[in-house]
PDB file of C-alpha atoms in Angstrom:
ATOM      1  CA  MET A   1     -16.109   2.279  54.755  1.00 52.00           C
ATOM      2  CA  LYS A   2     -13.198   3.381  56.968  1.00 52.00           C
ATOM      3  CA  LYS A   3     -11.182   4.303  53.920  1.00 54.00           C
ATOM      4  CA  ARG A   4     -13.959   6.471  52.606  1.00 58.00           C
ATOM      5  CA  LEU A   5     -14.349   8.117  56.022  1.00 51.00           C
ATOM      6  CA  ILE A   6     -10.612   9.031  56.098  1.00 58.00           C
ATOM      7  CA  GLN A   7     -10.798  10.522  52.612  1.00 58.00           C
ATOM      8  CA  LEU A   8     -13.782  12.636  53.636  1.00 54.00           C
ATOM      9  CA  THR A   9     -11.956  13.861  56.718  1.00 56.00           C
ATOM     10  CA  ILE A  10      -8.944  14.869  54.624  1.00 56.00           C
ATOM     11  CA  LEU A  11     -11.154  16.785  52.225  1.00 56.00           C
ATOM     12  CA  LEU A  12     -12.725  18.683  55.119  1.00 55.00           C
ATOM     13  CA  LEU A  13      -9.346  19.565  56.752  1.00 54.00           C
ATOM     14  CA  ALA A  14      -7.529  20.606  53.565  1.00 54.00           C
ATOM     15  CA  PRO A  15      -9.056  24.120  53.288  1.00 54.00           C
ATOM     16  CA  ILE A  16      -8.327  24.786  56.972  1.00 52.00           C
ATOM     17  CA  LEU A  17      -4.661  23.747  56.682  1.00 49.00           C
ATOM     18  CA  THR A  18      -4.260  25.815  53.531  1.00 53.00           C
ATOM     19  CA  ALA A  19      -5.701  28.920  55.233  1.00 49.00           C
ATOM     20  CA  CYS A  20      -3.368  28.510  58.256  1.00 49.00           C
ATOM     21  CA  ASN A  21      -0.393  28.132  55.957  1.00 52.00           C
ATOM     22  CA  ASN A  22      -1.362  31.272  54.074  1.00 52.00           C
ATOM     23  CA  ASN A  23      -1.758  33.169  57.337  1.00 50.00           C
ATOM     24  CA  ASP A  24       1.700  32.095  58.497  1.00 50.00           C
ATOM     25  CA  THR A  25       3.200  33.119  55.168  1.00 50.00           C
ATOM     26  CA  GLY A  26       1.450  36.487  55.297  1.00 51.00           C
ATOM     27  CA  THR A  27       2.618  37.079  58.824  1.00 48.00           C
ATOM     28  CA  LYS A  28       6.208  36.332  57.847  1.00 49.00           C
ATOM     29  CA  ASP A  29       5.947  38.608  54.824  1.00 53.00           C
ATOM     30  CA  ASN A  30       4.483  41.409  56.926  1.00 53.00           C
ATOM     31  CA  SER A  31       7.162  40.982  59.556  1.00 50.00           C
ATOM     32  CA  GLN A  32       9.849  41.119  56.904  1.00 54.00           C
ATOM     33  CA  GLN A  33       8.319  44.237  55.408  1.00 54.00           C
ATOM     34  CA  VAL A  34       8.182  45.929  58.807  1.00 42.00           C
ATOM     35  CA  GLU A  35      11.770  44.934  59.489  1.00 49.00           C
ATOM     36  CA  ASN A  36      12.938  46.203  56.109  1.00 52.00           C
ATOM     37  CA  SER A  37      11.049  49.452  56.585  1.00 47.00           C
ATOM     38  CA  THR A  38      12.560  49.930  60.044  1.00 41.00           C
ATOM     39  CA  ASN A  39      16.077  49.268  58.781  1.00 48.00           C
ATOM     40  CA  SER A  40      15.556  51.657  55.903  1.00 45.00           C
ATOM     41  CA  GLN A  41      14.318  54.373  58.262  1.00 40.00           C
ATOM     42  CA  GLN A  42      17.289  53.825  60.563  1.00 40.00           C
ATOM     43  CA  GLU A  43      19.675  54.141  57.639  1.00 45.00           C
ATOM     44  CA  GLU A  44      17.982  57.353  56.552  1.00 40.00           C
ATOM     45  CA  ASP A  45      18.073  58.702  60.088  1.00 37.00           C
ATOM     46  CA  SER A  46      21.719  57.730  60.408  1.00 35.00           C
ATOM     47  CA  SER A  47      22.543  59.358  57.096  1.00 38.00           C
ATOM     48  CA  GLY A  48      20.677  62.483  58.110  1.00 34.00           C
ATOM     49  CA  ALA A  49      22.509  62.627  61.431  1.00 33.00           C
ATOM     50  CA  LYS A  50      25.826  62.363  59.693  1.00 45.00           C
ATOM     51  CA  SER A  51      25.016  65.081  57.202  1.00 47.00           C
ATOM     52  CA  GLY A  52      23.896  67.458  59.970  1.00 60.00           C
ATOM     53  CA  GLU A  53      26.491  66.483  62.534  1.00 88.00           C
ATOM     54  CA  TYR A  54      28.886  69.405  61.891  1.00 94.00           C
ATOM     55  CA  ALA A  55      28.265  73.128  61.646  1.00 95.00           C
ATOM     56  CA  GLU A  56      28.889  75.101  58.479  1.00 93.00           C
ATOM     57  CA  ILE A  57      32.460  76.337  58.339  1.00 92.00           C
ATOM     58  CA  GLY A  58      32.675  79.975  59.416  1.00 93.00           C
ATOM     59  CA  SER A  59      29.502  79.863  61.488  1.00 93.00           C
ATOM     60  CA  GLY A  60      31.541  80.767  64.588  1.00 95.00           C
ATOM     61  CA  SER A  61      33.148  83.869  63.099  1.00 95.00           C
ATOM     62  CA  HIS A  62      30.775  86.078  65.094  1.00 95.00           C
ATOM     63  CA  LEU A  63      32.775  85.169  68.209  1.00 97.00           C
ATOM     64  CA  VAL A  64      35.704  87.252  66.973  1.00 97.00           C
ATOM     65  CA  LYS A  65      35.570  90.912  67.994  1.00 97.00           C
ATOM     66  CA  PHE A  66      37.812  93.712  66.802  1.00 98.00           C
ATOM     67  CA  PRO A  67      40.900  93.654  69.053  1.00 96.00           C
ATOM     68  CA  GLU A  68      41.043  96.378  71.652  1.00 90.00           C
ATOM     69  CA  ASP A  69      44.202  98.485  71.753  1.00 93.00           C
ATOM     70  CA  LEU A  70      45.428  97.138  68.428  1.00 97.00           C
ATOM     71  CA  GLU A  71      48.078  99.845  68.325  1.00 94.00           C
ATOM     72  CA  LYS A  72      49.605  98.358  71.480  1.00 95.00           C
ATOM     73  CA  GLY A  73      50.136  95.050  69.716  1.00 97.00           C
ATOM     74  CA  ILE A  74      53.442  93.917  68.227  1.00 97.00           C
ATOM     75  CA  ILE A  75      54.012  94.083  64.478  1.00 97.00           C
ATOM     76  CA  PHE A  76      56.104  90.964  63.947  1.00 98.00           C
ATOM     77  CA  ALA A  77      55.835  90.746  60.162  1.00 97.00           C
ATOM     78  CA  THR A  78      55.155  92.944  57.129  1.00 97.00           C
ATOM     79  CA  TYR A  79      54.454  92.017  53.517  1.00 97.00           C
ATOM     80  CA  ASP A  80      54.611  94.048  50.309  1.00 97.00           C
ATOM     81  CA  ARG A  81      53.118  92.774  47.071  1.00 95.00           C
ATOM     82  CA  GLY A  82      52.821  95.448  44.423  1.00 96.00           C
ATOM     83  CA  ALA A  83      50.244  97.985  45.599  1.00 97.00           C
ATOM     84  CA  ILE A  84      49.455  95.897  48.681  1.00 97.00           C
ATOM     85  CA  HIS A  85      51.111  96.406  52.063  1.00 98.00           C
ATOM     86  CA  GLU A  86      50.247  94.313  55.139  1.00 98.00           C
ATOM     87  CA  ASN A  87      51.168  94.647  58.804  1.00 98.00           C
ATOM     88  CA  ILE A  88      50.743  91.543  60.973  1.00 98.00           C
ATOM     89  CA  TYR A  89      50.083  92.168  64.672  1.00 98.00           C
ATOM     90  CA  VAL A  90      50.041  89.805  67.637  1.00 98.00           C
ATOM     91  CA  ASN A  91      48.367  90.942  70.834  1.00 97.00           C
ATOM     92  CA  SER A  92      50.955  89.714  73.336  1.00 96.00           C
ATOM     93  CA  ARG A  93      54.658  89.207  73.864  1.00 97.00           C
ATOM     94  CA  GLU A  94      53.818  85.887  75.553  1.00 97.00           C
ATOM     95  CA  ALA A  95      52.565  84.496  72.240  1.00 98.00           C
ATOM     96  CA  ILE A  96      55.904  85.185  70.549  1.00 98.00           C
ATOM     97  CA  GLU A  97      57.822  83.752  73.501  1.00 97.00           C
ATOM     98  CA  ALA A  98      55.739  80.566  73.380  1.00 98.00           C
ATOM     99  CA  VAL A  99      56.423  80.053  69.665  1.00 98.00           C
ATOM    100  CA  GLN A 100      60.133  80.694  70.094  1.00 97.00           C
ATOM    101  CA  LYS A 101      60.204  78.058  72.839  1.00 97.00           C
ATOM    102  CA  GLY A 102      58.535  75.552  70.519  1.00 97.00           C
ATOM    103  CA  GLU A 103      55.241  75.687  72.416  1.00 98.00           C
ATOM    104  CA  ASP A 104      51.666  76.117  71.210  1.00 97.00           C
ATOM    105  CA  LEU A 105      50.221  79.598  71.029  1.00 98.00           C
ATOM    106  CA  PRO A 106      48.256  80.264  74.227  1.00 98.00           C
ATOM    107  CA  SER A 107      44.490  80.580  74.336  1.00 98.00           C
ATOM    108  CA  GLY A 108      43.575  84.225  73.847  1.00 97.00           C
ATOM    109  CA  THR A 109      46.119  84.854  71.094  1.00 98.00           C
ATOM    110  CA  VAL A 110      44.870  87.328  68.491  1.00 98.00           C
ATOM    111  CA  ILE A 111      46.575  87.816  65.119  1.00 98.00           C
ATOM    112  CA  THR A 112      45.507  90.846  63.079  1.00 98.00           C
ATOM    113  CA  LEU A 113      46.340  91.590  59.454  1.00 98.00           C
ATOM    114  CA  GLU A 114      46.116  95.291  58.625  1.00 98.00           C
ATOM    115  CA  GLY A 115      45.788  95.569  54.841  1.00 98.00           C
ATOM    116  CA  PHE A 116      46.566  98.603  52.680  1.00 98.00           C
ATOM    117  CA  ARG A 117      46.179  99.141  48.958  1.00 97.00           C
ATOM    118  CA  ASP A 118      47.919 102.077  47.279  1.00 97.00           C
ATOM    119  CA  GLY A 119      48.600 103.519  50.712  1.00 97.00           C
ATOM    120  CA  GLU A 120      44.940 103.452  51.795  1.00 97.00           C
ATOM    121  CA  LEU A 121      43.686 101.217  54.614  1.00 98.00           C
ATOM    122  CA  GLU A 122      41.470  98.595  52.993  1.00 97.00           C
ATOM    123  CA  HIS A 123      40.546  96.038  55.663  1.00 97.00           C
ATOM    124  CA  TYR A 124      41.464  94.106  58.794  1.00 97.00           C
ATOM    125  CA  LEU A 125      41.531  90.313  59.022  1.00 97.00           C
ATOM    126  CA  VAL A 126      41.483  88.939  62.549  1.00 98.00           C
ATOM    127  CA  MET A 127      42.088  85.368  63.723  1.00 98.00           C
ATOM    128  CA  GLU A 128      41.564  84.523  67.394  1.00 98.00           C
ATOM    129  CA  ASN A 129      42.398  81.375  69.340  1.00 97.00           C
ATOM    130  CA  ARG A 130      40.244  80.317  72.307  1.00 98.00           C
ATOM    131  CA  SER A 131      40.023  76.990  74.127  1.00 97.00           C
ATOM    132  CA  GLY A 132      37.090  74.956  72.791  1.00 96.00           C
ATOM    133  CA  TRP A 133      36.517  77.046  69.676  1.00 97.00           C
ATOM    134  CA  GLY A 134      36.052  75.184  66.395  1.00 95.00           C
ATOM    135  CA  SER A 135      34.772  71.968  67.973  1.00 94.00           C
ATOM    136  CA  GLN A 136      31.531  72.252  65.968  1.00 95.00           C
ATOM    137  CA  TYR A 137      33.346  71.878  62.634  1.00 96.00           C
ATOM    138  CA  SER A 138      34.238  68.764  60.696  1.00 95.00           C
ATOM    139  CA  PRO A 139      37.759  67.481  61.487  1.00 93.00           C
ATOM    140  CA  ASP A 140      38.533  67.873  57.792  1.00 92.00           C
ATOM    141  CA  GLU A 141      37.638  71.575  57.851  1.00 92.00           C
ATOM    142  CA  ARG A 142      38.541  72.597  61.385  1.00 95.00           C
ATOM    143  CA  THR A 143      41.486  74.968  61.911  1.00 96.00           C
ATOM    144  CA  GLY A 144      42.363  73.999  65.457  1.00 96.00           C
ATOM    145  CA  GLU A 145      40.715  76.436  67.865  1.00 97.00           C
ATOM    146  CA  TRP A 146      40.921  79.447  65.557  1.00 97.00           C
ATOM    147  CA  GLU A 147      37.993  81.540  64.359  1.00 97.00           C
ATOM    148  CA  PHE A 148      38.251  84.289  61.740  1.00 97.00           C
ATOM    149  CA  GLN A 149      36.531  87.591  61.006  1.00 96.00           C
ATOM    150  CA  ALA A 150      36.941  90.460  58.520  1.00 96.00           C
ATOM    151  CA  PHE A 151      36.513  94.126  59.445  1.00 97.00           C
ATOM    152  CA  THR A 152      36.196  97.367  57.494  1.00 97.00           C
ATOM    153  CA  PRO A 153      38.620 100.295  57.962  1.00 97.00           C
ATOM    154  CA  ASP A 154      36.025 101.620  60.440  1.00 97.00           C
ATOM    155  CA  LYS A 155      36.465  98.419  62.490  1.00 97.00           C
ATOM    156  CA  GLU A 156      32.969  97.172  61.685  1.00 96.00           C
ATOM    157  CA  VAL A 157      32.246  93.562  60.695  1.00 96.00           C
ATOM    158  CA  MET A 158      32.572  93.279  56.918  1.00 95.00           C
ATOM    159  CA  ALA A 159      29.372  91.919  55.368  1.00 91.00           C
ATOM    160  CA  ASP A 160      30.648  91.484  51.817  1.00 86.00           C
ATOM    161  CA  GLY A 161      33.893  91.292  49.890  1.00 82.00           C
ATOM    162  CA  ILE A 162      36.272  89.085  51.881  1.00 85.00           C
ATOM    163  CA  GLY A 163      33.774  89.069  54.757  1.00 84.00           C
ATOM    164  CA  GLY A 164      30.269  87.684  55.096  1.00 83.00           C
ATOM    165  CA  GLN A 165      29.797  84.358  53.331  1.00 81.00           C
ATOM    166  CA  ALA A 166      33.308  84.586  51.899  1.00 85.00           C
ATOM    167  CA  ILE A 167      34.927  84.347  55.348  1.00 92.00           C
ATOM    168  CA  GLY A 168      34.990  80.583  54.906  1.00 89.00           C
ATOM    169  CA  ARG A 169      37.948  81.051  52.565  1.00 90.00           C
ATOM    170  CA  CYS A 170      40.056  82.107  55.556  1.00 93.00           C
ATOM    171  CA  TYR A 171      39.435  78.724  57.162  1.00 93.00           C
ATOM    172  CA  THR A 172      40.293  76.930  53.923  1.00 90.00           C
ATOM    173  CA  CYS A 173      43.503  78.903  53.458  1.00 93.00           C
ATOM    174  CA  HIS A 174      44.744  78.421  57.025  1.00 95.00           C
ATOM    175  CA  GLY A 175      43.573  74.819  57.105  1.00 92.00           C
ATOM    176  CA  ASN A 176      46.597  73.933  54.976  1.00 91.00           C
ATOM    177  CA  GLN A 177      48.976  75.178  57.687  1.00 94.00           C
ATOM    178  CA  GLU A 178      48.272  72.666  60.440  1.00 95.00           C
ATOM    179  CA  GLU A 179      51.988  72.026  60.979  1.00 95.00           C
ATOM    180  CA  ASP A 180      52.465  75.763  61.631  1.00 96.00           C
ATOM    181  CA  GLN A 181      49.591  76.039  64.134  1.00 97.00           C
ATOM    182  CA  PHE A 182      47.348  77.140  61.236  1.00 97.00           C
ATOM    183  CA  MET A 183      49.378  80.344  60.765  1.00 97.00           C
ATOM    184  CA  ASN A 184      50.857  81.650  57.524  1.00 95.00           C
ATOM    185  CA  SER A 185      53.460  83.751  59.360  1.00 96.00           C
ATOM    186  CA  LEU A 186      54.722  81.406  62.080  1.00 97.00           C
ATOM    187  CA  ASP A 187      58.287  81.487  60.727  1.00 97.00           C
ATOM    188  CA  GLN A 188      58.372  85.276  61.004  1.00 97.00           C
ATOM    189  CA  MET A 189      57.177  85.035  64.596  1.00 98.00           C
ATOM    190  CA  LYS A 190      59.895  82.511  65.382  1.00 97.00           C
ATOM    191  CA  GLU A 191      62.544  84.833  63.967  1.00 97.00           C
ATOM    192  CA  PHE A 192      61.234  88.054  65.489  1.00 97.00           C
ATOM    193  CA  ASP A 193      63.753  89.832  67.739  1.00 96.00           C
ATOM    194  CA  LEU A 194      62.016  90.577  71.028  1.00 93.00           C
ATOM    195  CA  ASP A 195      64.979  92.698  72.104  1.00 89.00           C
ATOM    196  CA  GLU A 196      63.900  95.288  69.547  1.00 79.00           C
ATOM    197  CA  ILE A 197      60.728  95.859  71.562  1.00 78.00           C
ATOM    198  CA  SER A 198      62.721  96.569  74.723  1.00 65.00           C
ATOM    199  CA  LYS A 199      65.038  98.937  72.873  1.00 66.00           C
ATOM    200  CA  SER A 200      62.113 100.745  71.300  1.00 62.00           C
ATOM    201  CA  LYS A 201      60.357 101.160  74.641  1.00 59.00           C
ATOM    202  CA  LYS A 202      63.535 102.428  76.283  1.00 58.00           C
ATOM    203  CA  SER A 203      64.098 104.956  73.516  1.00 57.00           C
ATOM    204  CA  SER A 204      60.487 106.093  73.725  1.00 54.00           C
ATOM    205  CA  THR A 205      60.746 106.546  77.500  1.00 52.00           C
ATOM    206  CA  GLU A 206      63.900 108.593  77.163  1.00 53.00           C
ATOM    207  CA  ASN A 207      62.238 110.884  74.629  1.00 52.00           C
ATOM    208  CA  VAL A 208      59.240 111.410  76.912  1.00 45.00           C
ATOM    209  CA  ILE A 209      61.513 112.291  79.823  1.00 45.00           C
ATOM    210  CA  LEU A 210      63.509 114.655  77.651  1.00 47.00           C
ATOM    211  CA  THR A 211      60.562 116.476  76.100  1.00 44.00           C
ATOM    212  CA  GLU A 212      58.023 116.513  78.942  1.00 48.00           C
ATOM    213  CA  HIS A 213      60.085 116.546  82.118  1.00 48.00           C
ATOM    214  CA  TRP A 214      62.993 118.738  81.136  1.00 41.00           C
ATOM    215  CA  LYS A 215      64.469 120.609  84.060  1.00 42.00           C
ATOM    216  CA  VAL A 216      66.914 123.417  83.638  1.00 35.00           C
ATOM    217  CA  SER A 217      68.530 122.367  86.922  1.00 37.00           C
ATOM    218  CA  GLU A 218      69.960 119.320  85.086  1.00 39.00           C
ATOM    219  CA  VAL A 219      72.456 121.683  83.479  1.00 35.00           C
ATOM    220  CA  SER A 220      73.018 123.740  86.585  1.00 41.00           C
ATOM    221  CA  SER A 221      76.774 123.451  86.087  1.00 42.00           C
ATOM    222  CA  MET A 222      76.354 125.529  82.961  1.00 42.00           C
ATOM    223  CA  ASN A 223      75.100 128.686  84.622  1.00 48.00           C
ATOM    224  CA  ASP A 224      75.856 130.862  81.669  1.00 50.00           C
ATOM    225  CA  SER A 225      73.414 128.844  79.544  1.00 48.00           C
ATOM    226  CA  LYS A 226      70.392 128.761  81.893  1.00 46.00           C
ATOM    227  CA  ASP A 227      68.750 131.878  80.593  1.00 53.00           C
ATOM    228  CA  LEU A 228      69.168 130.713  77.026  1.00 50.00           C
ATOM    229  CA  ILE A 229      67.550 127.332  77.734  1.00 47.00           C
ATOM    230  CA  LYS A 230      64.644 128.856  79.661  1.00 49.00           C
ATOM    231  CA  GLU A 231      63.923 131.388  76.963  1.00 53.00           C
ATOM    232  CA  GLU A 232      63.905 128.896  74.089  1.00 51.00           C
ATOM    233  CA  ILE A 233      61.919 126.178  75.899  1.00 47.00           C
ATOM    234  CA  ASN A 234      59.252 128.636  77.050  1.00 54.00           C
ATOM    235  CA  GLU A 235      58.804 129.946  73.528  1.00 53.00           C
ATOM    236  CA  VAL A 236      58.163 126.556  71.967  1.00 52.00           C
ATOM    237  CA  ASP A 237      55.640 123.973  73.040  1.00 57.00           C
ATOM    238  CA  GLY A 238      54.522 120.542  71.932  1.00 57.00           C
ATOM    239  CA  GLU A 239      56.064 118.546  69.125  1.00 58.00           C
ATOM    240  CA  HIS A 240      58.851 121.064  68.352  1.00 64.00           C
ATOM    241  CA  LYS A 241      60.221 120.988  71.881  1.00 62.00           C
ATOM    242  CA  ALA A 242      62.414 117.938  71.340  1.00 66.00           C
ATOM    243  CA  LYS A 243      64.095 119.521  68.310  1.00 67.00           C
ATOM    244  CA  ILE A 244      64.707 122.768  70.179  1.00 67.00           C
ATOM    245  CA  ILE A 245      66.237 120.910  73.106  1.00 66.00           C
ATOM    246  CA  GLN A 246      68.542 119.037  70.756  1.00 69.00           C
ATOM    247  CA  ASP A 247      69.650 122.308  69.189  1.00 71.00           C
ATOM    248  CA  VAL A 248      70.239 123.853  72.610  1.00 64.00           C
ATOM    249  CA  LEU A 249      72.295 120.897  73.787  1.00 70.00           C
ATOM    250  CA  LEU A 250      74.405 121.101  70.641  1.00 69.00           C
ATOM    251  CA  ARG A 251      75.009 124.786  71.217  1.00 69.00           C
ATOM    252  CA  ILE A 252      75.971 124.127  74.826  1.00 66.00           C
ATOM    253  CA  TYR A 253      78.412 121.466  73.704  1.00 57.00           C
ATOM    254  CA  LEU A 254      79.955 123.782  71.110  1.00 63.00           C
ATOM    255  CA  LYS A 255      80.153 126.585  73.643  1.00 59.00           C
ATOM    256  CA  GLN A 256      82.036 124.347  76.086  1.00 57.00           C
ATOM    257  CA  PHE A 257      84.346 123.193  73.279  1.00 51.00           C
ATOM    258  CA  GLU A 258      85.130 126.812  72.323  1.00 56.00           C
ATOM    259  CA  SER A 259      85.882 127.759  75.923  1.00 49.00           C
TER     260      SER A 259
END
């Protein structure tokens, strides 16, 4: 009787135990599915973050403006390749001094390539260095703190040709010159003779003094030549004055030699 009662009890409990076991298994399966789904989403999110972590190369080119007073810059290098002629400017003497001392180019350095083809101005390429620039780019693509921009002969931003979407090629080209501070003409800057600038400025100043501030009293010891100098200088004005003065001085010298 007891044995039969135990068997009956087991038969009654079996379905309940089976259902509980199935519930536990389902719960574990669901938990695993949720966990797998979460991990998958995290991987996708992580992958997406990595792919969008850096800005497109060249997206900061709009920061570069056409350099003011370009003509006051220093031409430290020139290149000639067939019909192409290029002048390379730097905007400050301090930049050249830094390079020649073995130092980094200072923030604010602007390098400008002035490009001609068959004697006609074709474009300007400008690279500018500013502290913090370029930090949005991938380390593999970044060119230090340099940004680049292309300009037309009218000094407007170039939208096509070597400009626009193609400006990224400037970053690629200069990216290979990391050892030279991302410059293609660093050697020329190192070798540039800064004394030539001083000599040029001195010569220019002397010419200005001679042509614009000429005083007849400076040759007061040559009284017999005063009237001649006054007459010729008063007759000629502007760009021919320097030549006339040179001719007059030569004549004065010859006159003294003859006497």
